[in-house]
Short mmCIF file of C-alpha atoms and ligand atoms in Angstrom, two decimals:
data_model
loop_
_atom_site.label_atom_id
_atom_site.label_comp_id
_atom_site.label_asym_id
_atom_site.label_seq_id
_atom_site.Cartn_x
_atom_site.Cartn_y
_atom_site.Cartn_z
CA UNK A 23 33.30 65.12 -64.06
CA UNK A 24 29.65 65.24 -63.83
CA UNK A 25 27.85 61.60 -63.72
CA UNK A 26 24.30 60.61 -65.36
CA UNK A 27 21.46 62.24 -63.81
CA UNK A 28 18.15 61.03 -62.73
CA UNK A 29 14.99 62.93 -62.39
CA UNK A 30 11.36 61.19 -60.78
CA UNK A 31 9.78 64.28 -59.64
CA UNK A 32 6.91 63.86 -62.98
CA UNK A 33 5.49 60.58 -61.61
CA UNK A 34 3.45 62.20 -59.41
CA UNK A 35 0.53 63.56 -59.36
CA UNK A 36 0.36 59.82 -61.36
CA UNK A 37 1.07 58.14 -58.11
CA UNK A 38 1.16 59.90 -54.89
CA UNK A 39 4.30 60.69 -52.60
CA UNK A 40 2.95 58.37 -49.84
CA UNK A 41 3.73 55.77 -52.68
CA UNK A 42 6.96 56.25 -52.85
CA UNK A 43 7.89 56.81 -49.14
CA UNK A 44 5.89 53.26 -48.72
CA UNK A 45 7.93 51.59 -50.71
CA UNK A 46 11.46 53.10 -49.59
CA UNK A 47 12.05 50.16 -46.97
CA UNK A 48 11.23 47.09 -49.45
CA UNK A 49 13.85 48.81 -51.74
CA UNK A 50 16.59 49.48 -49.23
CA UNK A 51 15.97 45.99 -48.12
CA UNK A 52 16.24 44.71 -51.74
CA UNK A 53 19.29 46.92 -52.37
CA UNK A 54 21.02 45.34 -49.52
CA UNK A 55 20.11 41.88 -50.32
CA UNK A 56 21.86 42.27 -53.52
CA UNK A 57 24.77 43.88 -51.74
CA UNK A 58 24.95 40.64 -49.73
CA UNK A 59 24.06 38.32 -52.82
CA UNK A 60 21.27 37.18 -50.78
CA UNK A 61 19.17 36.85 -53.93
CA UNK A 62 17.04 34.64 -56.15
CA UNK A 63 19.72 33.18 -59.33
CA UNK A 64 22.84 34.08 -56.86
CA UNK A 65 25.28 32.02 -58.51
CA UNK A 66 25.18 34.80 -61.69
CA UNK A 67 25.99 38.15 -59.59
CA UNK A 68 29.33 38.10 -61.55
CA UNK A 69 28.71 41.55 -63.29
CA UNK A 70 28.26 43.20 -59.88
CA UNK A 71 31.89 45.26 -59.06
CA UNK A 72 33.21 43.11 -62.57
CA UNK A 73 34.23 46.40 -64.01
CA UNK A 74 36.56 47.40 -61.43
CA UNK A 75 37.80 44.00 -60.50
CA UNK A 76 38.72 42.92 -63.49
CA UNK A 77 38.06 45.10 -65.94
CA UNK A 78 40.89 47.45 -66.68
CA UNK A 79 42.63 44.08 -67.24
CA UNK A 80 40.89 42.40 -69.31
CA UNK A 81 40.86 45.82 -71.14
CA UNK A 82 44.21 45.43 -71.83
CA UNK A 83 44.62 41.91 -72.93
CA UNK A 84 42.02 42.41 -75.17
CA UNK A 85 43.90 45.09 -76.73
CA UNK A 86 46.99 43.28 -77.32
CA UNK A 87 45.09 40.29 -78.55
CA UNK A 88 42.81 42.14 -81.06
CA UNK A 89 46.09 43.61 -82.77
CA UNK A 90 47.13 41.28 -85.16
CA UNK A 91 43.11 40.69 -86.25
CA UNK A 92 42.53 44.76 -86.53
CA UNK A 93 45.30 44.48 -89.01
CA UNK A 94 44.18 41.91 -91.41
CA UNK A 95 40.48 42.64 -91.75
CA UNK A 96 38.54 45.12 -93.39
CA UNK A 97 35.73 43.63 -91.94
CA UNK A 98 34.84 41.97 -88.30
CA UNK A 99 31.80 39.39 -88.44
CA UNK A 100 30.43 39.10 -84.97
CA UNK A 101 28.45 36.28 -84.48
CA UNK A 102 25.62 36.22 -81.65
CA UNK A 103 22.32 36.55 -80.55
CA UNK A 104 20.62 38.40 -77.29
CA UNK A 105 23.34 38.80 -74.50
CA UNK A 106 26.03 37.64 -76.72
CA UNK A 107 25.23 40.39 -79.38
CA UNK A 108 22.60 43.24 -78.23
CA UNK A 109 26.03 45.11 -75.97
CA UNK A 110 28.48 45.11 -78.53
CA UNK A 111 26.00 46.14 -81.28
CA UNK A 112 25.08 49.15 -78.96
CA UNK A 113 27.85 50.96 -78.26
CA UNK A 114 29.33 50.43 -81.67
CA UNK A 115 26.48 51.72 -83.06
CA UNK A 116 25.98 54.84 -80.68
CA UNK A 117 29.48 55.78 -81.28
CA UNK A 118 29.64 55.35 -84.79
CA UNK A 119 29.63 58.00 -87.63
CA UNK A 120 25.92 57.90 -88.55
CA UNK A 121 27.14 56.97 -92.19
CA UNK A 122 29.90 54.95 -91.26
CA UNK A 123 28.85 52.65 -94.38
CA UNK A 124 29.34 54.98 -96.91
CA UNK A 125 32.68 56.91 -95.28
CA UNK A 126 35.11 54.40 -95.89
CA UNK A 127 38.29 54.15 -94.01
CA UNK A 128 39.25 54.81 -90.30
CA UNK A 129 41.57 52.59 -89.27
CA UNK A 130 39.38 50.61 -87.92
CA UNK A 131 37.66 47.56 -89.56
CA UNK A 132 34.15 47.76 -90.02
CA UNK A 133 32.05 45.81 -87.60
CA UNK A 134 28.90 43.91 -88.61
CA UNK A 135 26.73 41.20 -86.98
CA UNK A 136 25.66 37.89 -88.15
CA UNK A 137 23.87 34.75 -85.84
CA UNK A 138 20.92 36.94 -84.77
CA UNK A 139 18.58 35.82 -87.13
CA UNK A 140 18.09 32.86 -89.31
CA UNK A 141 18.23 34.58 -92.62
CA UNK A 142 18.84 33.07 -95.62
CA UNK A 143 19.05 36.05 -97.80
CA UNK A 144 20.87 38.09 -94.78
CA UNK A 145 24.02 35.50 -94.45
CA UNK A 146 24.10 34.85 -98.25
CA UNK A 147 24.20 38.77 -99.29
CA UNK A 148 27.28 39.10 -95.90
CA UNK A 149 28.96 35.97 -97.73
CA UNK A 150 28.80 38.00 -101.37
CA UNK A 151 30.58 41.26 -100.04
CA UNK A 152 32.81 38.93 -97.69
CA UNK A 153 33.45 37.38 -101.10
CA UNK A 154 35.33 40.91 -101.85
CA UNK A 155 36.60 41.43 -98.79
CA UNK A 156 39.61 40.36 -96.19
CA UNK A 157 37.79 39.41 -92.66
CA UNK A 158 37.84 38.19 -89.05
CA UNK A 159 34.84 36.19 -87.17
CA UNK A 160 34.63 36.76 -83.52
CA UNK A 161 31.96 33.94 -82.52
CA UNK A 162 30.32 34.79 -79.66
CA UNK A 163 27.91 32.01 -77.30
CA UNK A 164 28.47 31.17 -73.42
CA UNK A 165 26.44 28.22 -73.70
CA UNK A 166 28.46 27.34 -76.98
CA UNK A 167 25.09 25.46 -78.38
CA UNK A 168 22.59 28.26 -79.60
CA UNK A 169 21.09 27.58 -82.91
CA UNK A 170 21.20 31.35 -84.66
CA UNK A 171 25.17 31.59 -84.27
CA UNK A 172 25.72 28.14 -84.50
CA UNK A 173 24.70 28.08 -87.86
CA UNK A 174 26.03 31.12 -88.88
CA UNK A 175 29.52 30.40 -87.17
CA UNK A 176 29.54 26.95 -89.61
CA UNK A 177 28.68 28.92 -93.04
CA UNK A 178 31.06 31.55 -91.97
CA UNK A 179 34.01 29.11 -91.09
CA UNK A 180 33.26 27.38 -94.14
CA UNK A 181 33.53 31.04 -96.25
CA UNK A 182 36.95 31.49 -94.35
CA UNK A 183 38.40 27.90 -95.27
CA UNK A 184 37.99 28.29 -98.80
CA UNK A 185 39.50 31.85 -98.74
CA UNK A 186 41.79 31.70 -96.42
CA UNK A 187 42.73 27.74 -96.21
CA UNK A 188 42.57 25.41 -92.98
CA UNK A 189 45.28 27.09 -91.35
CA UNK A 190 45.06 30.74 -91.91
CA UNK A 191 41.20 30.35 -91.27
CA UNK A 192 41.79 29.53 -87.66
CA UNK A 193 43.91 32.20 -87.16
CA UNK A 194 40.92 34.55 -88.26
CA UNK A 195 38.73 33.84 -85.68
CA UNK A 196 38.26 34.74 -82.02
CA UNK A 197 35.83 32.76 -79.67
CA UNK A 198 33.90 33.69 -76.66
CA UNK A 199 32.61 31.30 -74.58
CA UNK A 200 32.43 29.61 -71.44
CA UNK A 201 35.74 28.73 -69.57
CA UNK A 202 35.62 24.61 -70.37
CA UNK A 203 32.64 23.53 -71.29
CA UNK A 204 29.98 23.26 -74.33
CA UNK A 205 30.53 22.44 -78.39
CA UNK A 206 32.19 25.90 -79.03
CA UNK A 207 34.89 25.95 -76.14
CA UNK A 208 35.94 22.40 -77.56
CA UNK A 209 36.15 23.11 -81.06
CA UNK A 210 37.85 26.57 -80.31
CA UNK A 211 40.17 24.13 -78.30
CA UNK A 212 40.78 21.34 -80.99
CA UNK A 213 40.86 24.21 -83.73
CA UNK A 214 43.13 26.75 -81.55
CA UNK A 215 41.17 29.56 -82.10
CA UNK A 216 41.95 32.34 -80.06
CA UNK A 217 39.19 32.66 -76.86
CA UNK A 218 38.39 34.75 -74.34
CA UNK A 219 35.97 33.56 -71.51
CA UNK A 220 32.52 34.64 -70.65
CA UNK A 221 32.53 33.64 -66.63
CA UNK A 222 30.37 31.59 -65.15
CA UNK A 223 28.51 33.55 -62.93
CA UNK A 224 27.58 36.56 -65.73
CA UNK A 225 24.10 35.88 -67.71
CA UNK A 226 24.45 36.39 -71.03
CA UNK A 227 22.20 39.89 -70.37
CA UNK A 228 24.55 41.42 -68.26
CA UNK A 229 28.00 40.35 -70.10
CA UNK A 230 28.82 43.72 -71.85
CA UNK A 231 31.37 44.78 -69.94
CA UNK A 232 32.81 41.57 -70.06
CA UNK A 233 34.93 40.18 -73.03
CA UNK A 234 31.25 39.73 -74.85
CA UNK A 235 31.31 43.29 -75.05
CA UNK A 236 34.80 44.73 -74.88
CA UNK A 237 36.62 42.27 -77.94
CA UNK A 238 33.74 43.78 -80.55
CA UNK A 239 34.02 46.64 -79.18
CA UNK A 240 37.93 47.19 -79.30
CA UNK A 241 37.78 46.12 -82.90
CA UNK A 242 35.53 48.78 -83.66
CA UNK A 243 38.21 51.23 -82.67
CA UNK A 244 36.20 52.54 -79.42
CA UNK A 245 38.10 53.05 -76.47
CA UNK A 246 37.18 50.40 -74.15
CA UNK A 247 38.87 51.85 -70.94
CA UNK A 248 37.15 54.93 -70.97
CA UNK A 249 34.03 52.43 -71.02
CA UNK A 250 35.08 50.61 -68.22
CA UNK A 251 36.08 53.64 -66.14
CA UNK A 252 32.44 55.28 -66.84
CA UNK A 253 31.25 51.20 -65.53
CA UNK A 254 33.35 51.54 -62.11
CA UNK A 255 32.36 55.24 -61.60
CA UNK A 256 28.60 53.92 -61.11
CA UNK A 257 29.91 50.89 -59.17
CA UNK A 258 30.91 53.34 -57.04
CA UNK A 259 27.71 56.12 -57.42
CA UNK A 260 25.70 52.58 -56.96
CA UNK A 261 27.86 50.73 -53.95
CA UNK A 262 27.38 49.90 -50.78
CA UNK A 263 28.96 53.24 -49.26
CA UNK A 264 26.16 55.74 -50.92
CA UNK A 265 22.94 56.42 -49.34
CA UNK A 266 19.73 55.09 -50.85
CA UNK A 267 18.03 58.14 -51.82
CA UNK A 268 21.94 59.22 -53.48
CA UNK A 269 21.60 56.02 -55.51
CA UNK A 270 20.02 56.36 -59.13
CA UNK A 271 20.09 52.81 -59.92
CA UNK A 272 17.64 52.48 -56.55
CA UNK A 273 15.42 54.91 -57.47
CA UNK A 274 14.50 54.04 -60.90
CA UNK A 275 13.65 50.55 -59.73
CA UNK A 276 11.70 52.29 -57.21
CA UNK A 277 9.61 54.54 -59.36
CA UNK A 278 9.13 52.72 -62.30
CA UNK A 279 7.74 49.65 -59.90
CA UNK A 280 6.08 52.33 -57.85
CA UNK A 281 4.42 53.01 -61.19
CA UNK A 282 3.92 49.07 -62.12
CA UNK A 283 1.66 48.82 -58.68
CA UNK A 284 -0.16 51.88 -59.62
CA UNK A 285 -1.44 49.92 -62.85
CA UNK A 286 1.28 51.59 -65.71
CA UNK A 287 2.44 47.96 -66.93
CA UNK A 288 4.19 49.58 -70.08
CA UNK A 289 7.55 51.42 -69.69
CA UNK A 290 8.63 53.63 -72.88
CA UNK A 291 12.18 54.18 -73.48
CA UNK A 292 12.54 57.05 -75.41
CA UNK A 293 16.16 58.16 -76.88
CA UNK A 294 16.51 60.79 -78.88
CA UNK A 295 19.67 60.38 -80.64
CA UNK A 296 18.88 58.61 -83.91
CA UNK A 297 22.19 56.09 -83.31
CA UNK A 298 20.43 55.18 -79.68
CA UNK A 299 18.33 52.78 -81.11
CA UNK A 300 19.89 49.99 -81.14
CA UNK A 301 21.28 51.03 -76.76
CA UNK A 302 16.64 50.67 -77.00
CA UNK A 303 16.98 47.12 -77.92
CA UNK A 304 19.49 46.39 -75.49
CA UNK A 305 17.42 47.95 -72.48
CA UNK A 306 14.56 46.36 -73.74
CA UNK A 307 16.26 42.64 -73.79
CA UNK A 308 17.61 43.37 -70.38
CA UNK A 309 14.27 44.29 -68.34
CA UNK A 310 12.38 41.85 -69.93
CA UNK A 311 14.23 38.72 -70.18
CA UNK A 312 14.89 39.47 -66.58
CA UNK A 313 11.48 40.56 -65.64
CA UNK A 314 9.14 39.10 -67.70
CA UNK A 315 8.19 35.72 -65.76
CA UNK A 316 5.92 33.55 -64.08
CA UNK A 317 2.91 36.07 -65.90
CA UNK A 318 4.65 39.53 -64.17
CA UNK A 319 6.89 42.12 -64.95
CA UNK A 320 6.77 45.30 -66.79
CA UNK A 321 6.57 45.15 -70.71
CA UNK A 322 9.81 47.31 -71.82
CA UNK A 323 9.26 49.17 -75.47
CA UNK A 324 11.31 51.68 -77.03
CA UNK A 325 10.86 54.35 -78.92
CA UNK A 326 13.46 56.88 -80.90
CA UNK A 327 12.62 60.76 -80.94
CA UNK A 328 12.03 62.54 -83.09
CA UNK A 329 11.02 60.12 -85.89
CA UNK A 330 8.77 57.92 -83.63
CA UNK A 331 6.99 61.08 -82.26
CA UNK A 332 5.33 61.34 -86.14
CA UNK A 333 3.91 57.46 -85.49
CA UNK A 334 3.99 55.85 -82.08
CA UNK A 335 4.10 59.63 -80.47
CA UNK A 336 0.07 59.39 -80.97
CA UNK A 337 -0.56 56.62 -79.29
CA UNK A 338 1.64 57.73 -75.96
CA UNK A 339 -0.21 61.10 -76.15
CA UNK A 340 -3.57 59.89 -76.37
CA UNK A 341 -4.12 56.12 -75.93
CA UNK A 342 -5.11 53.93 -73.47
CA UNK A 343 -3.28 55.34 -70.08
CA UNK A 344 -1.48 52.00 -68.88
CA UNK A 345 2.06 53.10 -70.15
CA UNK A 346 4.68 55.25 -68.31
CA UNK A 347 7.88 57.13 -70.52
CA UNK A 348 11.58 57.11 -69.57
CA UNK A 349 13.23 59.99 -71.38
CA UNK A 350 17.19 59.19 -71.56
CA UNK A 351 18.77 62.53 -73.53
CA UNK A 352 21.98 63.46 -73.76
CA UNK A 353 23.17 66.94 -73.30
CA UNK A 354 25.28 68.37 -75.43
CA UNK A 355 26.32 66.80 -78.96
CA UNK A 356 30.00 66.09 -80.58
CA UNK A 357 29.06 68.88 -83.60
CA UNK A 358 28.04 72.26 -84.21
CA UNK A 359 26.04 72.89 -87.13
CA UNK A 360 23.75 76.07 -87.28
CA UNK A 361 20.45 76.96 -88.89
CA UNK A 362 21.37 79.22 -91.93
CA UNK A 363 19.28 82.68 -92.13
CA UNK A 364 18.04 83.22 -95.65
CA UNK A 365 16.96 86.73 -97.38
CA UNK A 366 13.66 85.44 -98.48
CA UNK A 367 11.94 83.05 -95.72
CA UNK A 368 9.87 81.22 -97.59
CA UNK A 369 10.21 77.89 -95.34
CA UNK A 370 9.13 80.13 -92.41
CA UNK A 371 12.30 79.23 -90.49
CA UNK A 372 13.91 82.14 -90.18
CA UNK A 373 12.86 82.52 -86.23
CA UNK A 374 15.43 79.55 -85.55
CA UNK A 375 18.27 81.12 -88.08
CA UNK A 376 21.31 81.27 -86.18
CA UNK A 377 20.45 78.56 -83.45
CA UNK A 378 22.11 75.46 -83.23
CA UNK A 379 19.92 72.23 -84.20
CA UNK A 380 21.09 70.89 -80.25
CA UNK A 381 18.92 73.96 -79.78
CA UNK A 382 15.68 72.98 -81.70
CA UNK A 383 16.59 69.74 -80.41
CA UNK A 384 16.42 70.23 -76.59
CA UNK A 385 13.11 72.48 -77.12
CA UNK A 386 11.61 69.50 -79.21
CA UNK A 387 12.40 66.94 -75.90
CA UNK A 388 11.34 69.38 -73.39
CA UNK A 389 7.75 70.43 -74.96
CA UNK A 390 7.49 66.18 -76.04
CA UNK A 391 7.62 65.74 -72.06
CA UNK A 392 5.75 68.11 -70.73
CA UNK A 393 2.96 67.30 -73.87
CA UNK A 394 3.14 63.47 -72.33
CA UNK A 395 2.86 64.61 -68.96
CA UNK A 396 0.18 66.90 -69.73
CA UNK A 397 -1.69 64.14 -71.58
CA UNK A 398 -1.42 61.63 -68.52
CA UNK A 399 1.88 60.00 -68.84
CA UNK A 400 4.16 59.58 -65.86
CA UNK A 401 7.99 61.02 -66.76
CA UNK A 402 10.78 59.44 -65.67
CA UNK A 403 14.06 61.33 -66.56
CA UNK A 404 18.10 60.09 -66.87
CA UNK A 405 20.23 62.37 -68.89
CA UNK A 406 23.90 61.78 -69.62
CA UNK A 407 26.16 65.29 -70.53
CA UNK A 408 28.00 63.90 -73.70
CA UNK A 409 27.36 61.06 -75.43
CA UNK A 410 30.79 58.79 -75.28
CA UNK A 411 32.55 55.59 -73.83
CA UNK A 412 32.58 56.95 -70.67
CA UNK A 413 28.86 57.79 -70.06
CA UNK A 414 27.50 54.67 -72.07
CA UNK A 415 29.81 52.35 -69.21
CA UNK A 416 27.70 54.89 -66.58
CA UNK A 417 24.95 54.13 -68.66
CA UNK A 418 25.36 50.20 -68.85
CA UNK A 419 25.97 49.29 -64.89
CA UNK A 420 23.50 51.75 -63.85
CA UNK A 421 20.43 49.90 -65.83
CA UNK A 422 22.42 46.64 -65.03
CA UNK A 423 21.73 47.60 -60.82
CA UNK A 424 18.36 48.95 -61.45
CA UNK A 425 17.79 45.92 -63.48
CA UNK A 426 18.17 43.64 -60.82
CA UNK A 427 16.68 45.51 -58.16
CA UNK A 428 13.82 45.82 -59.62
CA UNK A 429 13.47 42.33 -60.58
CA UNK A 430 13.60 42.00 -56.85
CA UNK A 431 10.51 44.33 -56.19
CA UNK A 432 8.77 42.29 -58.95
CA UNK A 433 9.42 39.36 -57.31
CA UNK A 434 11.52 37.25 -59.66
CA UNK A 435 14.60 35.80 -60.60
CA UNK A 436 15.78 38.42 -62.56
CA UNK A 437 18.88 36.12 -64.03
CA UNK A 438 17.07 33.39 -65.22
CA UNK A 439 15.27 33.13 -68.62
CA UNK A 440 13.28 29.54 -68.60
CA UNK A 441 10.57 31.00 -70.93
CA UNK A 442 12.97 31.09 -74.39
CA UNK A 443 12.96 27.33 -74.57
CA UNK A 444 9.80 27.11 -75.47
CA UNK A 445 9.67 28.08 -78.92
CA UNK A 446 13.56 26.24 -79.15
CA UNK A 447 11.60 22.88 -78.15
CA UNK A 448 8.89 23.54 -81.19
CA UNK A 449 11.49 24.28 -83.52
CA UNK A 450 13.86 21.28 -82.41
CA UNK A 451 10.77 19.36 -82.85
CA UNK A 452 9.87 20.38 -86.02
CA UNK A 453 13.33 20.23 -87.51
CA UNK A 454 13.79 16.04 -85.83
CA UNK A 455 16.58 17.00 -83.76
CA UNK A 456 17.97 14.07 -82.33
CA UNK A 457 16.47 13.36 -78.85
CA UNK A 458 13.73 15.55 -80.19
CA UNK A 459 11.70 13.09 -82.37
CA UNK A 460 9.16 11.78 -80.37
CA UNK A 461 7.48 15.47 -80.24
CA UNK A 462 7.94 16.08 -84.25
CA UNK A 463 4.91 14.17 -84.99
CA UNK A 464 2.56 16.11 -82.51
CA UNK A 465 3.73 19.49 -83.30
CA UNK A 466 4.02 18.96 -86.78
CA UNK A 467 0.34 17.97 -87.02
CA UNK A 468 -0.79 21.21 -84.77
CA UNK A 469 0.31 23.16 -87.59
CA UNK A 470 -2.44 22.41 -89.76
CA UNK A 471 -5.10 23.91 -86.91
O1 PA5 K 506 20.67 37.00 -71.64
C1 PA5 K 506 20.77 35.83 -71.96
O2 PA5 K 506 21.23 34.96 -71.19
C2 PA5 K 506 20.40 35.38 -73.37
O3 PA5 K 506 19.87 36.41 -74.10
C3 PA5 K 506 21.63 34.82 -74.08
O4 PA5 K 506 22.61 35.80 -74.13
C4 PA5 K 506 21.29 34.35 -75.50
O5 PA5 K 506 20.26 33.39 -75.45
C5 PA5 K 506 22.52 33.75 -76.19
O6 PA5 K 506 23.02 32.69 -75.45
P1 PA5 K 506 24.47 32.11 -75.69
O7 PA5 K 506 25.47 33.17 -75.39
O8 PA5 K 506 24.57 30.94 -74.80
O9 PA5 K 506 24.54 31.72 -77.16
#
């Protein structure tokens, strides 16, 4: 089976080969660092081999335990925020029927997410069809404290005891947290919820292909072995026994920071399959909460083609020249649908009758890159041959390696995240959480600058 591709030759003329060469060493060097675990935020290189260690397990406990809670809902709440949601949310979404919504039955329950905001309106109109509806929550926090799901989790346990009743309710959710500690792991104990455990030494970032990932998932109806499988073929593509320049993850941490020391401080991910988008925000929360710190790291946006190419597609042709694109297509699709001829052509489209759209399609992604390119953008390229379980676990560990690599080159702990407390301390602050109160007064008064 062919694995995921990756192309760098269109960085240069944007940066010249003696670039690249220069930088092989610090790379390799980096590489084998995290080989060794000789790295900065050690104690969370968990997700590194966790696929084929203890993967295919998990895989199947998670089947068995999901059975009884596949049967009785119609719908599957998860309840999350950033590491804890963003994986789950991807692949069900890039496997999904584009109008899953409005299809109705497939055995599966329908999935939807909850605890990533603080929405009023959003939890009260998921309570209202909940109202009509038989469900499951999976709650979903390592640390077991975060506001966003915390709340959530308590209006949607409340929703389930007055359905369901004390008893039944507890039998409708599944938590997933760490192994003994925090406010969720005891309550899941006291309430005997079912759990699974996010380990200890897997950020929250990296935790897709860990229970985090694979209970949502499996409820969803995806096949989460074929995911893991694709996940331990680019352990392997990625490990210790391939040579550098044979290693994709390697190389895209070494051309896009190749890029970042040439002055392109903006990376572009652009998907063009319109269910991608969400597989956008997950890359995006994965390079920068890891390399966003101490005032460095690439800014990660994300962009989905062809609808973005009719608004942000301006900008990347013709603005300001600090940005850099990653192009991640896929190539060929699940259907077949043709262009139909017609007698009288008065759309002008009957020089594409016949084709299939994957045709128009690939000729719209190859004339966007070589436009960019043309314009002054740097090109890097990963393409996957089908878009499935398989290639999004390829997918998945292969940013998850480059990820951390190239936090390396930047010159950060790519595992930490010490900048999102911030705005937590405000809003503590604001709201008089307990231990908070002697900032309330100070911060409340700032607001009326
Ligand atoms: O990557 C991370 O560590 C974060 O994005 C966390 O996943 C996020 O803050 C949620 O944390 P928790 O799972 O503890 O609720």
């Amino acid at each position: 089976m062919e694995d995921l591709k990756l192309n760098i030759n269109r960085i240069h003329p944007f940066i010249p080969r003696t670039a690249i060469e220069s930088m092989m060493d610090e790379t390799v060097r980096c590489l084998d660092d995290l080989h060794k675990g000789n790295v900065k935020g050690s104690e969370f290189l968990g997700w590194r081999g966790f696929p084929s260690r203890e993967g295919r397990e998990l895989a199947d406990l998670v089947e068995q335990t999901i059975e009884p809670f596949r049967e009785k809902a119609d719908i599957v709440v998860v309840t999350g925020i950033g590491g804890s949601y963003l994986g789950a949310r991807t692949v069900i979404d890039s496997l999904s029927h584009s109008f899953a919504s409005l299809k109705g039955e497939n055995g599966a329950p329908q999935v939807v997410f909850a605890g990533h905001n603080i929405s009023e309106d959003y939890l009260s109109e998921l309570i209202e069809i909940l109202n009509e509806k038989s469900c499951v929550v999976v709650v979903i926090s390592k640390s077991g404290t975060t506001t966003e799901p915390a709340i959530a989790f308590r209006i949607l346990r409340n929703h389930l005891k007055m359905k369901y009743g004390a008893l039944e309710s507890r039998r409708r959710i599944i938590a997933i947290t760490d192994p003994s500690e925090g406010a969720l792991r005891r309550m899941a104990e006291e309430e005997e919820f079912s759990t699974f455990s996010v380990p200890r030494d897997v950020g929250g970032r990296f935790s897709v292909l860990t229970a985090v990932g694979l209970v949502p998932i499996a409820l969803a109806g995806l096949s989460i072995e074929k995911l893991i499988e694709g996940a331990c073929r680019l352990e392997e593509v990625t490990g210790r026994d391939t040579a550098f320049i044979d290693n994709p993850s390697a190389m895209y941490a070494l051309a896009r920071n190749a890029l970042y020391r040439a002055g392109k401080k903006i990376e572009i991910l652009a998907t063009t399959h319109p269910g991608m988008f969400y597989f956008g925000e997950w890359w995006k929360q994965l390079f920068g909460e890891s390399e966003g710190k101490d005032n460095r790291g690439i800014f990660p946006a994300a962009v989905n083609y062809t609808a973005d190419l009719h608004s942000m597609g301006q900008y990347i042709q013709e603005g300001e020249r600090h940005l850099f694109e990653t192009f991640l297509t896929i190539n060929s699709p699940d259907r077949r649908l043709l262009i139909p001829r017609e007698e009288i052509d008065s759309d002008g489209l009957n020089y594409i009758a016949g084709k299939r759209m994957s045709h128009v399609q690939k000729m719209a992604e190859s004339g966007t890159m070589l436009a960019h390119y043309d314009g002054g953008v740097p090109l890097l390229h990963i393409e996957i041959p089908l878009l499935n379980e398989y290639y999004l676990g390829q997918l998945i560990y292969f940013f998850e390696m480059s990820c951390a690599v190239s936090g390396m080159l930047v010159g950060v702990n790519p595992f930490d995240q010490p900048g999102v407390e911030a705005y937590k301390n405000n809003m503590f602050a604001l709201l008089n959480k307990p231990g908070f109160e002697s900032r309330s007064g100070k911060i409340s008064a700032r607001l009326k600058d």
